[in-house]
Amino acid sequence: MAKKVLSGIQPSGSLTLGNYIGAIKNFVKLQQEHECFFMVVDLHAITVAQDPAALRENSQSVAALYLAAGIDPKISSVYMQSHVPQHAELGWILTTLTAMGELERMTQFKDKSSGKDSVGAGLFVYPSLMAADILVYNADLVPVGEDQKQHLELTRDLAGRFNHRFGDFFTVPDPYIPEVGARIMSLDDAGKKMSKSNPNPGSYIALLDPPDVIRKKISRATTDSGREVVYDPANKPEISNLMSIYAECSGLSLQQIADQYEGQMYGGFKKNLGEVLVATLEPLQQRYHEIRSSGMLEDILAEGAERARSVASQTLTEVKERMGFLPYR
Ligand code: AMP
Ligand code: TRP
């Protein structure tokens, strides 16, 4: 049966291969069978300071990358989170149902706030807004990478809490996390996840990196000692990470890759991986540039937001009524 699917990505920098494999690839897959909402979560991005010009550019870039990757705006709603004010409104309501202790336990908050002199309150309540993003559509499924699992658990708890206090209303959503590729690691350190906020650009492949840059980054990626191409995350984390990337971008299984490179050294494997990535990303980049220059983005975002608002506003009316807010006309 068709389900409601919702996800979002922050416009806080250039998207990486981690975003693509962990999230966007699944967006594209799920839209064939389900009713999908894919947002650019600009309200989440401002939980750390954003330069206005960069925020504008990154917002358009993420939306265009969604489309370039194959999200079809005729069947999925693609829009900016800030164009649907009900997110912020339900976010506030859910914040009042969230305990400080729950937010203090969030590892993303701990990571992003550690070592900072001053931490914005928005970063702290970030997970309540994310819960609102999901619950406002009564989404059933949320495709995300592994790092978002804890936020999803809090969302489920908040849905249950609301239902318990105000009567059954919210759907309790399930995460949709890929088996391979849920956590693509840094190219320079397989102990850290690949991230667009890493100061070393050699640590990630940006989706818009030119082909030669992609090849160079892969050829310089750290590899484990030894020489066999085998999938063994505990003992060979670096090569296992490269194998996951290879598998996700070529459609081959990890075993097929191991068989193909049996008895060979890392060099040939990495060279071919570079080519696999270029073959995956070059067409995407071409479509991206076409979309950016076509001027079609604004209309698509307007249409997506309109569809989203019509669902979200019904939820808010019902939520507020259940909680005892006076209605207005
Ligand atoms: P963000 O860039 O933090 O807004 O993340 C957007 C989506 O990409 C979320 O679903 C993340 O879980 C996913 N994601 C980000 N980095 C990675 C990674 N290195 N591996 C897998 N998924 C990722
Ligand atoms: N917190 C997510 C991230 O950093 C982004 C996000 C915001 C999100 N709202 C969401 C993801 C709703 C899924 C559903 O990746």
Short mmCIF file of N, CA, C and O in Angstrom, two decimals, residues 173-247:
data_model
loop_
_atom_site.label_atom_id
_atom_site.label_comp_id
_atom_site.label_asym_id
_atom_site.label_seq_id
_atom_site.Cartn_x
_atom_site.Cartn_y
_atom_site.Cartn_z
N PRO A 173 6.16 7.16 12.90
CA PRO A 173 6.90 6.86 11.66
C PRO A 173 8.05 5.87 11.85
O PRO A 173 8.61 5.77 12.93
N ASP A 174 8.37 5.17 10.77
CA ASP A 174 9.52 4.27 10.77
C ASP A 174 10.67 4.88 9.99
O ASP A 174 10.44 5.46 8.93
N PRO A 175 11.90 4.70 10.49
CA PRO A 175 13.06 5.12 9.68
C PRO A 175 13.24 4.15 8.52
O PRO A 175 12.82 2.99 8.62
N TYR A 176 13.80 4.63 7.44
CA TYR A 176 14.12 3.76 6.30
C TYR A 176 15.61 3.98 6.03
O TYR A 176 16.01 4.98 5.45
N ILE A 177 16.40 3.05 6.54
CA ILE A 177 17.86 3.22 6.51
C ILE A 177 18.46 2.14 5.63
O ILE A 177 18.16 0.95 5.82
N PRO A 178 19.27 2.51 4.63
CA PRO A 178 19.80 1.49 3.72
C PRO A 178 20.71 0.50 4.44
O PRO A 178 21.34 0.85 5.44
N GLU A 179 20.76 -0.75 3.93
CA GLU A 179 21.61 -1.76 4.56
C GLU A 179 23.09 -1.47 4.31
O GLU A 179 23.92 -1.51 5.19
N VAL A 180 23.40 -1.17 3.05
CA VAL A 180 24.77 -0.78 2.70
C VAL A 180 24.72 0.72 2.43
O VAL A 180 23.79 1.19 1.80
N GLY A 181 25.70 1.45 2.94
CA GLY A 181 25.78 2.87 2.58
C GLY A 181 25.04 3.80 3.52
O GLY A 181 24.90 4.99 3.24
N ALA A 182 24.57 3.29 4.68
CA ALA A 182 23.87 4.16 5.62
C ALA A 182 24.82 5.11 6.32
O ALA A 182 24.43 6.11 6.91
N ARG A 183 26.10 4.77 6.24
CA ARG A 183 27.10 5.60 6.88
C ARG A 183 28.38 5.55 6.05
O ARG A 183 29.24 4.68 6.25
N ILE A 184 28.44 6.45 5.08
CA ILE A 184 29.64 6.53 4.24
C ILE A 184 30.68 7.32 5.03
O ILE A 184 30.38 8.37 5.60
N MET A 185 31.89 6.78 5.07
CA MET A 185 32.90 7.39 5.93
C MET A 185 33.82 8.33 5.14
O MET A 185 33.87 8.30 3.90
N SER A 186 34.55 9.13 5.89
CA SER A 186 35.51 10.07 5.32
C SER A 186 36.58 9.35 4.51
O SER A 186 36.99 8.26 4.90
N LEU A 187 37.06 9.97 3.44
CA LEU A 187 38.09 9.33 2.62
C LEU A 187 39.46 9.37 3.31
O LEU A 187 40.35 8.62 2.96
N ASP A 188 39.61 10.29 4.27
CA ASP A 188 40.92 10.38 4.94
C ASP A 188 40.92 9.72 6.32
O ASP A 188 41.95 9.65 6.97
N ASP A 189 39.72 9.26 6.76
CA ASP A 189 39.65 8.66 8.09
C ASP A 189 38.33 7.91 8.23
O ASP A 189 37.28 8.52 8.41
N ALA A 190 38.41 6.59 8.15
CA ALA A 190 37.19 5.79 8.18
C ALA A 190 36.56 5.74 9.56
O ALA A 190 35.56 5.06 9.78
N GLY A 191 37.13 6.49 10.51
CA GLY A 191 36.51 6.59 11.83
C GLY A 191 35.49 7.70 11.90
O GLY A 191 34.76 7.85 12.87
N LYS A 192 35.43 8.55 10.86
CA LYS A 192 34.50 9.69 10.86
C LYS A 192 33.56 9.59 9.67
O LYS A 192 33.97 9.14 8.60
N LYS A 193 32.32 10.08 9.81
CA LYS A 193 31.43 10.00 8.65
C LYS A 193 31.80 11.07 7.63
O LYS A 193 32.32 12.13 7.99
N MET A 194 31.57 10.76 6.37
CA MET A 194 31.81 11.75 5.31
C MET A 194 30.85 12.91 5.53
O MET A 194 29.65 12.70 5.67
N SER A 195 31.39 14.13 5.56
CA SER A 195 30.54 15.27 5.89
C SER A 195 30.95 16.52 5.11
O SER A 195 32.14 16.81 4.96
N LYS A 196 29.92 17.26 4.67
CA LYS A 196 30.20 18.48 3.92
C LYS A 196 30.81 19.56 4.82
O LYS A 196 31.35 20.54 4.32
N SER A 197 30.74 19.37 6.15
CA SER A 197 31.33 20.40 7.00
C SER A 197 32.77 20.10 7.40
O SER A 197 33.38 20.87 8.13
N ASN A 198 33.33 19.01 6.89
CA ASN A 198 34.75 18.72 7.16
C ASN A 198 35.62 19.76 6.44
O ASN A 198 35.45 20.02 5.26
N PRO A 199 36.56 20.40 7.17
CA PRO A 199 37.40 21.44 6.54
C PRO A 199 38.32 20.89 5.45
O PRO A 199 38.79 21.67 4.60
N ASN A 200 38.59 19.60 5.44
CA ASN A 200 39.45 19.04 4.39
C ASN A 200 38.61 18.51 3.23
O ASN A 200 37.98 17.45 3.35
N PRO A 201 38.59 19.22 2.08
CA PRO A 201 37.76 18.76 0.95
C PRO A 201 38.19 17.40 0.41
O PRO A 201 37.39 16.71 -0.25
N GLY A 202 39.42 16.99 0.71
CA GLY A 202 39.88 15.66 0.28
C GLY A 202 39.18 14.54 1.04
O GLY A 202 39.28 13.38 0.65
N SER A 203 38.45 14.90 2.08
CA SER A 203 37.79 13.87 2.90
C SER A 203 36.44 13.46 2.32
O SER A 203 35.85 12.49 2.74
N TYR A 204 35.92 14.27 1.40
CA TYR A 204 34.62 13.93 0.82
C TYR A 204 34.61 14.12 -0.69
O TYR A 204 35.43 14.84 -1.25
N ILE A 205 33.68 13.44 -1.35
CA ILE A 205 33.39 13.70 -2.76
C ILE A 205 32.15 14.58 -2.76
O ILE A 205 31.10 14.16 -2.26
N ALA A 206 32.26 15.79 -3.29
CA ALA A 206 31.07 16.63 -3.44
C ALA A 206 30.37 16.18 -4.72
O ALA A 206 31.04 15.82 -5.70
N LEU A 207 29.04 16.22 -4.72
CA LEU A 207 28.31 15.75 -5.91
C LEU A 207 28.65 16.59 -7.14
O LEU A 207 28.50 16.13 -8.26
N LEU A 208 29.12 17.82 -6.90
CA LEU A 208 29.45 18.68 -8.04
C LEU A 208 30.95 18.77 -8.30
O LEU A 208 31.40 19.61 -9.08
N ASP A 209 31.74 17.90 -7.68
CA ASP A 209 33.18 17.87 -7.99
C ASP A 209 33.40 17.50 -9.46
O ASP A 209 32.80 16.53 -9.95
N PRO A 210 34.29 18.24 -10.16
CA PRO A 210 34.58 17.86 -11.55
C PRO A 210 35.25 16.47 -11.62
O PRO A 210 35.90 16.05 -10.65
N PRO A 211 35.09 15.76 -12.75
CA PRO A 211 35.62 14.40 -12.89
C PRO A 211 37.08 14.24 -12.44
O PRO A 211 37.39 13.28 -11.72
N ASP A 212 37.94 15.16 -12.80
CA ASP A 212 39.34 14.97 -12.42
C ASP A 212 39.57 15.09 -10.92
O ASP A 212 40.46 14.44 -10.37
N VAL A 213 38.78 15.93 -10.30
CA VAL A 213 38.87 16.07 -8.84
C VAL A 213 38.40 14.77 -8.18
O VAL A 213 39.01 14.28 -7.23
N ILE A 214 37.33 14.20 -8.71
CA ILE A 214 36.83 12.92 -8.17
C ILE A 214 37.90 11.85 -8.28
O ILE A 214 38.22 11.16 -7.30
N ARG A 215 38.50 11.74 -9.46
CA ARG A 215 39.54 10.71 -9.65
C ARG A 215 40.68 10.92 -8.67
O ARG A 215 41.18 9.99 -8.05
N LYS A 216 41.10 12.18 -8.54
CA LYS A 216 42.24 12.47 -7.66
C LYS A 216 41.91 12.16 -6.20
O LYS A 216 42.70 11.56 -5.49
N LYS A 217 40.71 12.55 -5.77
CA LYS A 217 40.35 12.30 -4.37
C LYS A 217 40.33 10.80 -4.06
O LYS A 217 40.76 10.38 -3.00
N ILE A 218 39.82 10.01 -5.02
CA ILE A 218 39.78 8.56 -4.78
C ILE A 218 41.19 7.98 -4.78
O ILE A 218 41.54 7.15 -3.94
N SER A 219 42.02 8.47 -5.69
CA SER A 219 43.37 7.89 -5.74
C SER A 219 44.14 8.23 -4.46
O SER A 219 45.02 7.49 -4.04
N ARG A 220 43.78 9.34 -3.82
CA ARG A 220 44.47 9.73 -2.58
C ARG A 220 43.78 9.21 -1.32
O ARG A 220 44.26 9.46 -0.21
N ALA A 221 42.64 8.56 -1.48
CA ALA A 221 41.91 8.08 -0.29
C ALA A 221 42.79 7.13 0.51
O ALA A 221 43.55 6.34 -0.05
N THR A 222 42.68 7.25 1.82
CA THR A 222 43.47 6.39 2.71
C THR A 222 43.04 4.93 2.52
O THR A 222 41.86 4.64 2.35
N THR A 223 44.03 4.02 2.53
CA THR A 223 43.68 2.59 2.48
C THR A 223 44.35 1.88 3.65
O THR A 223 45.32 2.39 4.22
N ASP A 224 43.82 0.71 3.98
CA ASP A 224 44.38 -0.05 5.11
C ASP A 224 45.68 -0.72 4.68
O ASP A 224 45.96 -0.84 3.50
N SER A 225 46.44 -1.17 5.70
CA SER A 225 47.62 -1.95 5.35
C SER A 225 47.14 -3.27 4.74
O SER A 225 45.96 -3.60 4.80
N GLY A 226 48.05 -4.00 4.16
CA GLY A 226 47.64 -5.21 3.43
C GLY A 226 47.30 -4.82 2.01
O GLY A 226 47.51 -3.67 1.61
N ARG A 227 46.80 -5.75 1.25
CA ARG A 227 46.52 -5.41 -0.14
C ARG A 227 45.25 -6.02 -0.71
O ARG A 227 44.87 -5.74 -1.83
N GLU A 228 44.58 -6.87 0.08
CA GLU A 228 43.39 -7.51 -0.51
C GLU A 228 42.15 -6.62 -0.44
O GLU A 228 41.92 -5.94 0.54
N VAL A 229 41.38 -6.70 -1.52
CA VAL A 229 40.10 -6.00 -1.57
C VAL A 229 39.04 -6.92 -0.97
O VAL A 229 38.42 -7.72 -1.67
N VAL A 230 38.89 -6.86 0.36
CA VAL A 230 37.87 -7.67 1.03
C VAL A 230 37.05 -6.79 1.95
O VAL A 230 37.54 -5.81 2.50
N TYR A 231 35.77 -7.17 2.10
CA TYR A 231 34.88 -6.38 2.94
C TYR A 231 34.97 -6.88 4.37
O TYR A 231 34.51 -7.99 4.69
N ASP A 232 35.59 -6.07 5.22
CA ASP A 232 35.80 -6.45 6.61
C ASP A 232 35.87 -5.16 7.43
O ASP A 232 36.96 -4.67 7.76
N PRO A 233 34.69 -4.57 7.71
CA PRO A 233 34.67 -3.24 8.34
C PRO A 233 35.48 -3.15 9.64
O PRO A 233 36.06 -2.11 9.92
N ALA A 234 35.53 -4.24 10.42
CA ALA A 234 36.23 -4.17 11.71
C ALA A 234 37.74 -4.07 11.51
O ALA A 234 38.42 -3.28 12.17
N ASN A 235 38.27 -4.85 10.57
CA ASN A 235 39.73 -4.89 10.40
C ASN A 235 40.24 -4.07 9.22
O ASN A 235 41.40 -3.70 9.18
N LYS A 236 39.36 -3.84 8.24
CA LYS A 236 39.77 -3.07 7.06
C LYS A 236 38.73 -1.98 6.77
O LYS A 236 38.03 -2.03 5.76
N PRO A 237 38.60 -1.02 7.70
CA PRO A 237 37.51 -0.03 7.56
C PRO A 237 37.64 0.84 6.32
O PRO A 237 36.62 1.21 5.72
N GLU A 238 38.86 1.18 5.92
CA GLU A 238 39.01 2.12 4.80
C GLU A 238 38.61 1.46 3.48
O GLU A 238 37.84 2.02 2.70
N ILE A 239 39.12 0.25 3.26
CA ILE A 239 38.80 -0.42 1.99
C ILE A 239 37.32 -0.86 1.98
O ILE A 239 36.66 -0.82 0.94
N SER A 240 36.80 -1.19 3.16
CA SER A 240 35.38 -1.58 3.23
C SER A 240 34.49 -0.39 2.88
O SER A 240 33.46 -0.56 2.21
N ASN A 241 34.89 0.79 3.33
CA ASN A 241 34.13 1.99 2.98
C ASN A 241 34.15 2.23 1.47
O ASN A 241 33.11 2.48 0.84
N LEU A 242 35.33 2.10 0.87
CA LEU A 242 35.42 2.29 -0.60
C LEU A 242 34.61 1.23 -1.32
O LEU A 242 33.98 1.50 -2.35
N MET A 243 34.59 0.02 -0.77
CA MET A 243 33.79 -1.05 -1.41
C MET A 243 32.29 -0.74 -1.32
O MET A 243 31.55 -1.00 -2.27
N SER A 244 31.85 -0.19 -0.18
CA SER A 244 30.42 0.19 -0.07
C SER A 244 30.07 1.23 -1.13
O SER A 244 29.01 1.17 -1.75
N ILE A 245 30.96 2.20 -1.30
CA ILE A 245 30.72 3.25 -2.30
C ILE A 245 30.64 2.62 -3.69
O ILE A 245 29.74 2.90 -4.49
N TYR A 246 31.58 1.74 -3.95
CA TYR A 246 31.63 1.05 -5.25
C TYR A 246 30.31 0.31 -5.49
O TYR A 246 29.67 0.42 -6.54
N ALA A 247 29.90 -0.46 -4.46
CA ALA A 247 28.68 -1.27 -4.60
C ALA A 247 27.48 -0.37 -4.87
O ALA A 247 26.68 -0.63 -5.78
#
